[in-house]
Amino acid sequence: MRKYYTTEGDTTAKKAKNAYPKLALCEKCVGSYVVISEGERTYDECAKCGEDD
């Protein structure tokens, strides 16, 4: 199962959704991002590797 994470994206972006995108990530992929906050669990596929249960 994956979780939603608010991550650091393009900090020069004018829109918050681009500067701090909310992504569904698996435990393997979350280490390659700078995590701002951790959210609820989800059954959505991982945004980086596409892992799905």
Short mmCIF file of N, CA and C in Angstrom, two decimals:
data_model
loop_
_atom_site.label_atom_id
_atom_site.label_comp_id
_atom_site.label_asym_id
_atom_site.label_seq_id
_atom_site.Cartn_x
_atom_site.Cartn_y
_atom_site.Cartn_z
N MET A 1 0.84 -1.18 0.00
CA MET A 1 0.00 0.00 0.00
C MET A 1 0.88 1.24 0.00
N ARG A 2 0.45 2.24 -0.70
CA ARG A 2 1.19 3.47 -0.81
C ARG A 2 0.54 4.58 0.03
N LYS A 3 1.25 5.68 0.18
CA LYS A 3 0.72 6.85 0.89
C LYS A 3 0.88 8.06 -0.01
N TYR A 4 0.07 9.06 0.27
CA TYR A 4 0.24 10.35 -0.39
C TYR A 4 1.30 11.13 0.38
N TYR A 5 2.22 11.73 -0.36
CA TYR A 5 3.27 12.57 0.23
C TYR A 5 3.26 13.91 -0.48
N THR A 6 3.39 14.98 0.29
CA THR A 6 3.62 16.30 -0.28
C THR A 6 5.12 16.43 -0.41
N THR A 7 5.57 16.61 -1.64
CA THR A 7 7.01 16.62 -1.91
C THR A 7 7.46 17.98 -2.41
N GLU A 8 8.76 18.18 -2.41
CA GLU A 8 9.33 19.41 -2.94
C GLU A 8 9.54 19.23 -4.43
N GLY A 9 8.91 20.07 -5.22
CA GLY A 9 9.04 20.00 -6.67
C GLY A 9 9.84 21.18 -7.18
N ASP A 10 9.27 21.89 -8.14
CA ASP A 10 9.90 23.07 -8.72
C ASP A 10 9.62 24.26 -7.81
N THR A 11 10.57 24.60 -6.96
CA THR A 11 10.34 25.67 -5.98
C THR A 11 10.26 27.05 -6.61
N THR A 12 10.61 27.18 -7.88
CA THR A 12 10.49 28.46 -8.55
C THR A 12 9.12 28.62 -9.23
N ALA A 13 8.30 27.59 -9.16
CA ALA A 13 6.98 27.64 -9.80
C ALA A 13 6.08 28.61 -9.06
N LYS A 14 5.17 29.23 -9.79
CA LYS A 14 4.26 30.20 -9.21
C LYS A 14 3.05 29.53 -8.56
N LYS A 15 2.73 28.32 -8.98
CA LYS A 15 1.58 27.60 -8.42
C LYS A 15 2.06 26.60 -7.37
N ALA A 16 1.34 26.54 -6.26
CA ALA A 16 1.72 25.65 -5.16
C ALA A 16 1.68 24.19 -5.58
N LYS A 17 0.75 23.82 -6.47
CA LYS A 17 0.66 22.41 -6.87
C LYS A 17 1.88 21.97 -7.67
N ASN A 18 2.60 22.88 -8.28
CA ASN A 18 3.84 22.56 -8.99
C ASN A 18 5.05 22.64 -8.07
N ALA A 19 5.01 23.56 -7.12
CA ALA A 19 6.13 23.72 -6.19
C ALA A 19 6.14 22.61 -5.16
N TYR A 20 4.96 22.16 -4.73
CA TYR A 20 4.84 21.12 -3.72
C TYR A 20 3.78 20.11 -4.14
N PRO A 21 4.11 19.26 -5.12
CA PRO A 21 3.11 18.30 -5.61
C PRO A 21 2.80 17.22 -4.58
N LYS A 22 1.55 16.74 -4.61
CA LYS A 22 1.09 15.67 -3.74
C LYS A 22 1.09 14.39 -4.58
N LEU A 23 1.97 13.43 -4.24
CA LEU A 23 2.15 12.22 -5.03
C LEU A 23 1.88 10.98 -4.21
N ALA A 24 1.35 9.95 -4.85
CA ALA A 24 1.22 8.63 -4.24
C ALA A 24 2.52 7.90 -4.52
N LEU A 25 3.25 7.53 -3.47
CA LEU A 25 4.55 6.90 -3.62
C LEU A 25 4.65 5.64 -2.78
N CYS A 26 5.38 4.64 -3.29
CA CYS A 26 5.64 3.42 -2.53
C CYS A 26 6.85 3.64 -1.63
N GLU A 27 7.10 2.70 -0.73
CA GLU A 27 8.21 2.83 0.21
C GLU A 27 9.57 2.84 -0.49
N LYS A 28 9.69 2.19 -1.64
CA LYS A 28 10.96 2.16 -2.37
C LYS A 28 11.28 3.52 -2.99
N CYS A 29 10.27 4.19 -3.51
CA CYS A 29 10.48 5.43 -4.27
C CYS A 29 10.49 6.69 -3.41
N VAL A 30 9.89 6.65 -2.24
CA VAL A 30 9.78 7.86 -1.42
C VAL A 30 11.15 8.41 -1.01
N GLY A 31 12.16 7.56 -0.94
CA GLY A 31 13.50 7.99 -0.56
C GLY A 31 14.17 8.91 -1.56
N SER A 32 13.69 8.93 -2.80
CA SER A 32 14.30 9.77 -3.82
C SER A 32 13.65 11.16 -3.90
N TYR A 33 12.75 11.47 -2.97
CA TYR A 33 12.08 12.76 -2.94
C TYR A 33 12.33 13.44 -1.60
N VAL A 34 12.25 14.77 -1.60
CA VAL A 34 12.29 15.53 -0.36
C VAL A 34 10.84 15.64 0.10
N VAL A 35 10.51 14.97 1.21
CA VAL A 35 9.13 14.90 1.69
C VAL A 35 8.87 16.05 2.66
N ILE A 36 7.78 16.79 2.38
CA ILE A 36 7.36 17.89 3.24
C ILE A 36 6.39 17.36 4.30
N SER A 37 5.41 16.57 3.87
CA SER A 37 4.46 15.97 4.80
C SER A 37 3.95 14.65 4.26
N GLU A 38 3.44 13.85 5.17
CA GLU A 38 2.93 12.51 4.85
C GLU A 38 1.42 12.53 5.03
N GLY A 39 0.71 11.92 4.06
CA GLY A 39 -0.75 11.93 4.12
C GLY A 39 -1.33 10.57 4.33
N GLU A 40 -2.57 10.41 3.87
CA GLU A 40 -3.31 9.17 4.07
C GLU A 40 -2.84 8.07 3.13
N ARG A 41 -3.22 6.85 3.45
CA ARG A 41 -2.88 5.70 2.61
C ARG A 41 -3.78 5.67 1.39
N THR A 42 -3.30 5.03 0.32
CA THR A 42 -4.07 4.96 -0.92
C THR A 42 -3.78 3.67 -1.65
N TYR A 43 -4.70 3.28 -2.50
CA TYR A 43 -4.50 2.13 -3.38
C TYR A 43 -4.10 2.58 -4.78
N ASP A 44 -3.90 3.88 -4.98
CA ASP A 44 -3.45 4.40 -6.28
C ASP A 44 -2.04 3.88 -6.56
N GLU A 45 -1.69 3.79 -7.84
CA GLU A 45 -0.36 3.31 -8.19
C GLU A 45 0.69 4.36 -7.87
N CYS A 46 1.92 3.90 -7.70
CA CYS A 46 3.05 4.78 -7.39
C CYS A 46 3.29 5.72 -8.58
N ALA A 47 3.48 6.99 -8.27
CA ALA A 47 3.68 8.00 -9.32
C ALA A 47 5.02 7.83 -10.04
N LYS A 48 6.00 7.20 -9.39
CA LYS A 48 7.31 7.08 -9.99
C LYS A 48 7.49 5.75 -10.72
N CYS A 49 7.27 4.63 -10.04
CA CYS A 49 7.54 3.32 -10.65
C CYS A 49 6.30 2.60 -11.16
N GLY A 50 5.11 3.07 -10.78
CA GLY A 50 3.88 2.46 -11.26
C GLY A 50 3.46 1.22 -10.50
N GLU A 51 4.11 0.92 -9.36
CA GLU A 51 3.76 -0.27 -8.59
C GLU A 51 2.31 -0.21 -8.16
N ASP A 52 1.64 -1.34 -8.33
CA ASP A 52 0.23 -1.45 -7.99
C ASP A 52 0.00 -2.83 -7.38
N ASP A 53 -0.85 -2.92 -6.40
CA ASP A 53 -1.12 -4.22 -5.76
C ASP A 53 -2.04 -5.08 -6.58
#
